[in-house]
PDB file of C-alpha atoms in Angstrom:
ATOM      1  CA  MET A 254     -39.169 -57.181  50.808  1.00 46.00           C
ATOM      2  CA  ARG A 255     -39.747 -55.342  47.557  1.00 57.00           C
ATOM      3  CA  PRO A 256     -36.069 -54.863  46.355  1.00 57.00           C
ATOM      4  CA  LEU A 257     -35.090 -58.487  46.834  1.00 52.00           C
ATOM      5  CA  LYS A 258     -38.284 -59.712  45.130  1.00 46.00           C
ATOM      6  CA  LEU A 259     -37.518 -57.315  42.203  1.00 52.00           C
ATOM      7  CA  LEU A 260     -34.016 -58.440  42.169  1.00 53.00           C
ATOM      8  CA  LEU A 261     -35.043 -62.204  41.675  1.00 47.00           C
ATOM      9  CA  ILE A 262     -37.477 -61.148  38.842  1.00 47.00           C
ATOM     10  CA  PHE A 263     -34.591 -59.463  36.988  1.00 53.00           C
ATOM     11  CA  LEU A 264     -32.488 -62.572  37.267  1.00 48.00           C
ATOM     12  CA  VAL A 265     -35.163 -64.601  35.611  1.00 44.00           C
ATOM     13  CA  VAL A 266     -35.538 -62.354  32.533  1.00 48.00           C
ATOM     14  CA  ALA A 267     -31.829 -61.537  31.961  1.00 46.00           C
ATOM     15  CA  ALA A 268     -31.142 -62.104  28.227  1.00 52.00           C
ATOM     16  CA  ASN A 269     -27.320 -62.625  28.087  1.00 67.00           C
ATOM     17  CA  PRO A 270     -26.490 -66.027  29.514  1.00 73.00           C
ATOM     18  CA  VAL A 271     -23.103 -64.957  30.783  1.00 75.00           C
ATOM     19  CA  ALA A 272     -24.510 -61.816  32.476  1.00 77.00           C
ATOM     20  CA  ALA A 273     -27.415 -63.836  33.732  1.00 84.00           C
ATOM     21  CA  ALA A 274     -24.957 -66.252  35.338  1.00 88.00           C
ATOM     22  CA  GLN A 275     -22.994 -63.404  36.864  1.00 90.00           C
ATOM     23  CA  LEU A 276     -26.140 -61.769  38.015  1.00 91.00           C
ATOM     24  CA  GLU A 277     -27.261 -65.037  39.585  1.00 92.00           C
ATOM     25  CA  ASP A 278     -23.880 -65.563  41.269  1.00 94.00           C
ATOM     26  CA  GLY A 279     -24.134 -62.000  42.639  1.00 94.00           C
ATOM     27  CA  ALA A 280     -27.589 -62.693  43.966  1.00 94.00           C
ATOM     28  CA  ASP A 281     -26.528 -65.890  45.655  1.00 95.00           C
ATOM     29  CA  ALA A 282     -23.620 -64.049  47.193  1.00 95.00           C
ATOM     30  CA  PHE A 283     -26.003 -61.145  48.193  1.00 95.00           C
ATOM     31  CA  GLN A 284     -28.430 -63.569  49.895  1.00 95.00           C
ATOM     32  CA  LYS A 285     -25.655 -65.224  51.865  1.00 95.00           C
ATOM     33  CA  GLY A 286     -24.507 -61.862  53.095  1.00 95.00           C
ATOM     34  CA  ASP A 287     -21.332 -61.862  50.978  1.00 96.00           C
ATOM     35  CA  TYR A 288     -21.808 -58.371  49.815  1.00 96.00           C
ATOM     36  CA  ARG A 289     -18.229 -57.936  48.682  1.00 95.00           C
ATOM     37  CA  THR A 290     -18.571 -60.694  46.157  1.00 96.00           C
ATOM     38  CA  ALA A 291     -22.018 -59.374  45.006  1.00 96.00           C
ATOM     39  CA  LEU A 292     -20.475 -55.967  44.669  1.00 96.00           C
ATOM     40  CA  ARG A 293     -17.523 -57.214  42.575  1.00 95.00           C
ATOM     41  CA  LEU A 294     -19.793 -59.277  40.272  1.00 95.00           C
ATOM     42  CA  TRP A 295     -22.417 -56.660  39.714  1.00 95.00           C
ATOM     43  CA  ARG A 296     -20.022 -53.711  39.373  1.00 95.00           C
ATOM     44  CA  THR A 297     -18.365 -55.398  36.473  1.00 93.00           C
ATOM     45  CA  LEU A 298     -21.669 -55.856  34.732  1.00 94.00           C
ATOM     46  CA  ALA A 299     -22.988 -52.294  35.801  1.00 95.00           C
ATOM     47  CA  GLU A 300     -19.943 -50.669  34.250  1.00 94.00           C
ATOM     48  CA  GLN A 301     -20.615 -52.549  30.985  1.00 92.00           C
ATOM     49  CA  GLY A 302     -24.172 -51.029  31.016  1.00 92.00           C
ATOM     50  CA  ASP A 303     -26.194 -53.855  32.403  1.00 94.00           C
ATOM     51  CA  PRO A 304     -29.425 -52.268  33.786  1.00 94.00           C
ATOM     52  CA  ASP A 305     -30.100 -55.009  36.321  1.00 95.00           C
ATOM     53  CA  ALA A 306     -26.644 -54.910  37.842  1.00 96.00           C
ATOM     54  CA  GLN A 307     -26.878 -51.080  37.889  1.00 96.00           C
ATOM     55  CA  PHE A 308     -30.194 -51.407  39.904  1.00 96.00           C
ATOM     56  CA  ASN A 309     -28.586 -53.862  42.223  1.00 96.00           C
ATOM     57  CA  LEU A 310     -25.598 -51.496  42.941  1.00 96.00           C
ATOM     58  CA  GLY A 311     -28.056 -48.612  43.483  1.00 96.00           C
ATOM     59  CA  HIS A 312     -29.852 -50.800  46.113  1.00 95.00           C
ATOM     60  CA  MET A 313     -26.601 -51.637  47.854  1.00 96.00           C
ATOM     61  CA  TYR A 314     -25.453 -48.029  48.031  1.00 96.00           C
ATOM     62  CA  HIS A 315     -28.977 -46.844  49.147  1.00 94.00           C
ATOM     63  CA  ILE A 316     -29.024 -48.987  52.240  1.00 94.00           C
ATOM     64  CA  GLY A 317     -25.356 -49.393  52.730  1.00 95.00           C
ATOM     65  CA  LEU A 318     -24.822 -53.168  52.203  1.00 92.00           C
ATOM     66  CA  GLY A 319     -21.244 -54.122  51.493  1.00 91.00           C
ATOM     67  CA  VAL A 320     -20.417 -50.382  50.834  1.00 95.00           C
ATOM     68  CA  PRO A 321     -20.793 -47.216  52.846  1.00 95.00           C
ATOM     69  CA  GLN A 322     -24.243 -45.842  52.444  1.00 95.00           C
ATOM     70  CA  ASP A 323     -24.005 -43.237  49.711  1.00 95.00           C
ATOM     71  CA  HIS A 324     -27.222 -41.705  48.345  1.00 93.00           C
ATOM     72  CA  GLN A 325     -25.314 -39.937  45.531  1.00 93.00           C
ATOM     73  CA  GLN A 326     -23.781 -43.233  44.327  1.00 94.00           C
ATOM     74  CA  ALA A 327     -27.297 -44.828  44.705  1.00 95.00           C
ATOM     75  CA  VAL A 328     -28.748 -42.055  42.418  1.00 94.00           C
ATOM     76  CA  PHE A 329     -25.979 -42.512  39.933  1.00 94.00           C
ATOM     77  CA  TRP A 330     -26.603 -46.325  39.540  1.00 96.00           C
ATOM     78  CA  ASP A 331     -30.376 -46.102  39.834  1.00 96.00           C
ATOM     79  CA  ARG A 332     -30.484 -43.343  37.225  1.00 93.00           C
ATOM     80  CA  GLN A 333     -28.214 -45.327  34.864  1.00 93.00           C
ATOM     81  CA  SER A 334     -30.511 -48.257  35.150  1.00 95.00           C
ATOM     82  CA  ALA A 335     -33.739 -46.168  34.810  1.00 94.00           C
ATOM     83  CA  GLU A 336     -32.386 -44.640  31.620  1.00 91.00           C
ATOM     84  CA  ARG A 337     -32.021 -48.091  30.247  1.00 91.00           C
ATOM     85  CA  GLY A 338     -35.640 -48.899  30.752  1.00 90.00           C
ATOM     86  CA  ASN A 339     -35.547 -50.691  34.124  1.00 94.00           C
ATOM     87  CA  GLY A 340     -39.029 -50.064  35.638  1.00 94.00           C
ATOM     88  CA  ALA A 341     -37.935 -50.765  39.206  1.00 96.00           C
ATOM     89  CA  ALA A 342     -35.111 -48.299  38.832  1.00 96.00           C
ATOM     90  CA  GLN A 343     -37.510 -45.749  37.329  1.00 95.00           C
ATOM     91  CA  PHE A 344     -39.721 -46.245  40.367  1.00 97.00           C
ATOM     92  CA  ASN A 345     -36.599 -45.772  42.713  1.00 96.00           C
ATOM     93  CA  VAL A 346     -35.570 -42.623  40.795  1.00 95.00           C
ATOM     94  CA  GLY A 347     -39.149 -41.209  41.252  1.00 97.00           C
ATOM     95  CA  ILE A 348     -38.791 -41.815  44.966  1.00 96.00           C
ATOM     96  CA  ILE A 349     -35.437 -40.263  45.077  1.00 95.00           C
ATOM     97  CA  TYR A 350     -36.558 -37.018  43.364  1.00 96.00           C
ATOM     98  CA  TYR A 351     -39.766 -36.959  45.473  1.00 97.00           C
ATOM     99  CA  THR A 352     -37.828 -37.148  48.829  1.00 96.00           C
ATOM    100  CA  GLY A 353     -34.758 -35.280  47.634  1.00 95.00           C
ATOM    101  CA  GLN A 354     -32.422 -37.930  48.995  1.00 91.00           C
ATOM    102  CA  GLY A 355     -29.104 -37.534  47.200  1.00 90.00           C
ATOM    103  CA  VAL A 356     -30.563 -34.919  44.771  1.00 93.00           C
ATOM    104  CA  ASP A 357     -32.510 -31.722  45.006  1.00 94.00           C
ATOM    105  CA  GLN A 358     -36.186 -32.403  45.514  1.00 96.00           C
ATOM    106  CA  ASP A 359     -37.860 -32.173  42.077  1.00 96.00           C
ATOM    107  CA  TYR A 360     -41.525 -33.079  41.745  1.00 97.00           C
ATOM    108  CA  VAL A 361     -41.382 -32.726  37.936  1.00 96.00           C
ATOM    109  CA  GLN A 362     -38.671 -35.324  37.666  1.00 95.00           C
ATOM    110  CA  SER A 363     -40.394 -37.477  40.300  1.00 97.00           C
ATOM    111  CA  PHE A 364     -43.661 -37.435  38.218  1.00 96.00           C
ATOM    112  CA  MET A 365     -41.705 -38.263  35.085  1.00 96.00           C
ATOM    113  CA  TRP A 366     -39.877 -41.305  36.433  1.00 96.00           C
ATOM    114  CA  PHE A 367     -43.119 -42.597  38.193  1.00 96.00           C
ATOM    115  CA  ASP A 368     -44.971 -42.087  34.828  1.00 95.00           C
ATOM    116  CA  LEU A 369     -42.354 -44.112  32.989  1.00 94.00           C
ATOM    117  CA  ALA A 370     -42.433 -46.926  35.664  1.00 95.00           C
ATOM    118  CA  ALA A 371     -46.374 -46.794  35.431  1.00 95.00           C
ATOM    119  CA  ILE A 372     -46.247 -47.403  31.708  1.00 92.00           C
ATOM    120  CA  LYS A 373     -44.534 -50.747  32.586  1.00 91.00           C
ATOM    121  CA  GLY A 374     -47.627 -51.692  34.676  1.00 92.00           C
ATOM    122  CA  ASP A 375     -46.206 -50.827  38.057  1.00 94.00           C
ATOM    123  CA  ALA A 376     -49.372 -50.113  40.135  1.00 95.00           C
ATOM    124  CA  ASP A 377     -47.337 -48.450  42.974  1.00 96.00           C
ATOM    125  CA  ALA A 378     -45.811 -46.078  40.349  1.00 97.00           C
ATOM    126  CA  VAL A 379     -49.384 -45.067  39.255  1.00 96.00           C
ATOM    127  CA  ARG A 380     -50.340 -44.272  42.838  1.00 97.00           C
ATOM    128  CA  HIS A 381     -47.177 -42.344  43.571  1.00 98.00           C
ATOM    129  CA  ARG A 382     -47.366 -40.509  40.187  1.00 97.00           C
ATOM    130  CA  ASP A 383     -50.907 -39.443  41.069  1.00 97.00           C
ATOM    131  CA  ARG A 384     -49.792 -38.229  44.496  1.00 97.00           C
ATOM    132  CA  VAL A 385     -47.025 -36.191  42.989  1.00 98.00           C
ATOM    133  CA  ALA A 386     -49.346 -34.784  40.293  1.00 97.00           C
ATOM    134  CA  ALA A 387     -51.524 -33.246  43.148  1.00 97.00           C
ATOM    135  CA  LYS A 388     -48.478 -31.106  43.936  1.00 97.00           C
ATOM    136  CA  LEU A 389     -47.907 -29.936  40.315  1.00 97.00           C
ATOM    137  CA  THR A 390     -49.609 -27.435  38.011  1.00 96.00           C
ATOM    138  CA  PRO A 391     -50.978 -28.769  34.651  1.00 96.00           C
ATOM    139  CA  ARG A 392     -48.024 -26.969  32.958  1.00 97.00           C
ATOM    140  CA  GLN A 393     -45.506 -28.821  35.204  1.00 96.00           C
ATOM    141  CA  ILE A 394     -47.194 -32.142  34.490  1.00 95.00           C
ATOM    142  CA  ALA A 395     -47.006 -31.370  30.725  1.00 94.00           C
ATOM    143  CA  GLU A 396     -43.303 -30.613  31.127  1.00 94.00           C
ATOM    144  CA  ALA A 397     -42.686 -33.962  33.040  1.00 94.00           C
ATOM    145  CA  GLN A 398     -44.454 -35.827  30.231  1.00 92.00           C
ATOM    146  CA  ARG A 399     -42.547 -33.960  27.484  1.00 91.00           C
ATOM    147  CA  LEU A 400     -39.218 -34.928  29.205  1.00 90.00           C
ATOM    148  CA  GLY A 401     -40.319 -38.484  29.574  1.00 89.00           C
ATOM    149  CA  ALA A 402     -41.342 -38.760  25.853  1.00 87.00           C
ATOM    150  CA  ASP A 403     -38.288 -36.903  24.454  1.00 77.00           C
ATOM    151  CA  PRO A 404     -35.932 -39.451  22.880  1.00 64.00           C
ATOM    152  CA  TYR A 405     -33.002 -37.204  23.352  1.00 63.00           C
ATOM    153  CA  TYR A 406     -33.557 -36.831  27.001  1.00 63.00           C
ATOM    154  CA  HIS A 407     -34.036 -40.608  27.265  1.00 55.00           C
ATOM    155  CA  ARG A 408     -31.824 -41.733  24.418  1.00 50.00           C
ATOM    156  CA  ARG A 409     -31.516 -45.208  25.866  1.00 48.00           C
ATOM    157  CA  LEU A 410     -35.172 -45.942  26.426  1.00 44.00           C
ATOM    158  CA  PRO A 411     -36.596 -48.622  24.069  1.00 44.00           C
ATOM    159  CA  LEU A 412     -38.706 -46.995  21.251  1.00 41.00           C
ATOM    160  CA  ASP A 413     -41.772 -48.996  22.041  1.00 45.00           C
ATOM    161  CA  GLU A 414     -41.718 -47.536  25.548  1.00 44.00           C
ATOM    162  CA  LEU A 415     -41.434 -44.041  24.230  1.00 40.00           C
ATOM    163  CA  SER A 416     -44.294 -44.667  21.821  1.00 41.00           C
ATOM    164  CA  ALA A 417     -46.462 -45.958  24.707  1.00 45.00           C
ATOM    165  CA  HIS A 418     -45.475 -42.966  26.786  1.00 41.00           C
ATOM    166  CA  ALA A 419     -46.442 -40.607  24.105  1.00 40.00           C
ATOM    167  CA  MET A 420     -49.813 -42.126  23.549  1.00 42.00           C
ATOM    168  CA  GLN A 421     -50.549 -42.359  27.302  1.00 45.00           C
ATOM    169  CA  ALA A 422     -49.351 -38.848  27.998  1.00 42.00           C
ATOM    170  CA  GLY A 423     -52.353 -37.167  26.577  1.00 42.00           C
ATOM    171  CA  ALA A 424     -54.760 -39.399  28.560  1.00 43.00           C
ATOM    172  CA  VAL A 425     -52.929 -38.847  31.898  1.00 42.00           C
ATOM    173  CA  GLU A 426     -52.706 -35.080  31.296  1.00 40.00           C
ATOM    174  CA  SER A 427     -56.381 -34.777  30.586  1.00 41.00           C
ATOM    175  CA  ARG A 428     -57.237 -36.871  33.691  1.00 44.00           C
ATOM    176  CA  ILE A 429     -54.990 -34.795  35.919  1.00 41.00           C
ATOM    177  CA  ALA A 430     -55.967 -31.487  34.426  1.00 41.00           C
ATOM    178  CA  GLY A 431     -59.592 -32.279  35.195  1.00 47.00           C
ATOM    179  CA  ALA A 432     -58.677 -32.917  38.757  1.00 45.00           C
ATOM    180  CA  HIS A 433     -57.063 -29.443  39.018  1.00 43.00           C
ATOM    181  CA  ALA A 434     -60.108 -27.700  37.451  1.00 45.00           C
TER     182      ALA A 434
END
């Protein structure tokens, strides 16, 4: 199960020991089916800006575990996490905009989020980004890449990711533009 696997990976790389312990306690509760406890632990961290906790809340709201299923809440938490550089959340937000679940369907936004996740090495994001690209004009692709590289649009993304995105944007645009020629 992809979301659970990603959740466990995030627990391993958490930098703050207190937050890491709270994330781990939430994961233990989640795996035992104690969604109320997981929600309580993760919500506190999520409201403090922890991208892993935000991702976890987005997952809970998306599938309705411990909370009523609420796609708008899922979008809110996934987007918060994605804006802080969480690659799995970026992938999820790409899916959300592709399907229009909880938001208006928007292939430009979908491409942008898949592209950001792809930069982190997510092979699924690369495949999804390229599928979305087939639905876009070269101008729309350029707009998605501009939005993804704009530090004001993504003011919370790490600078090294923005630099990597800007360097890769030209290569991706050339490859995709060639496919539309």
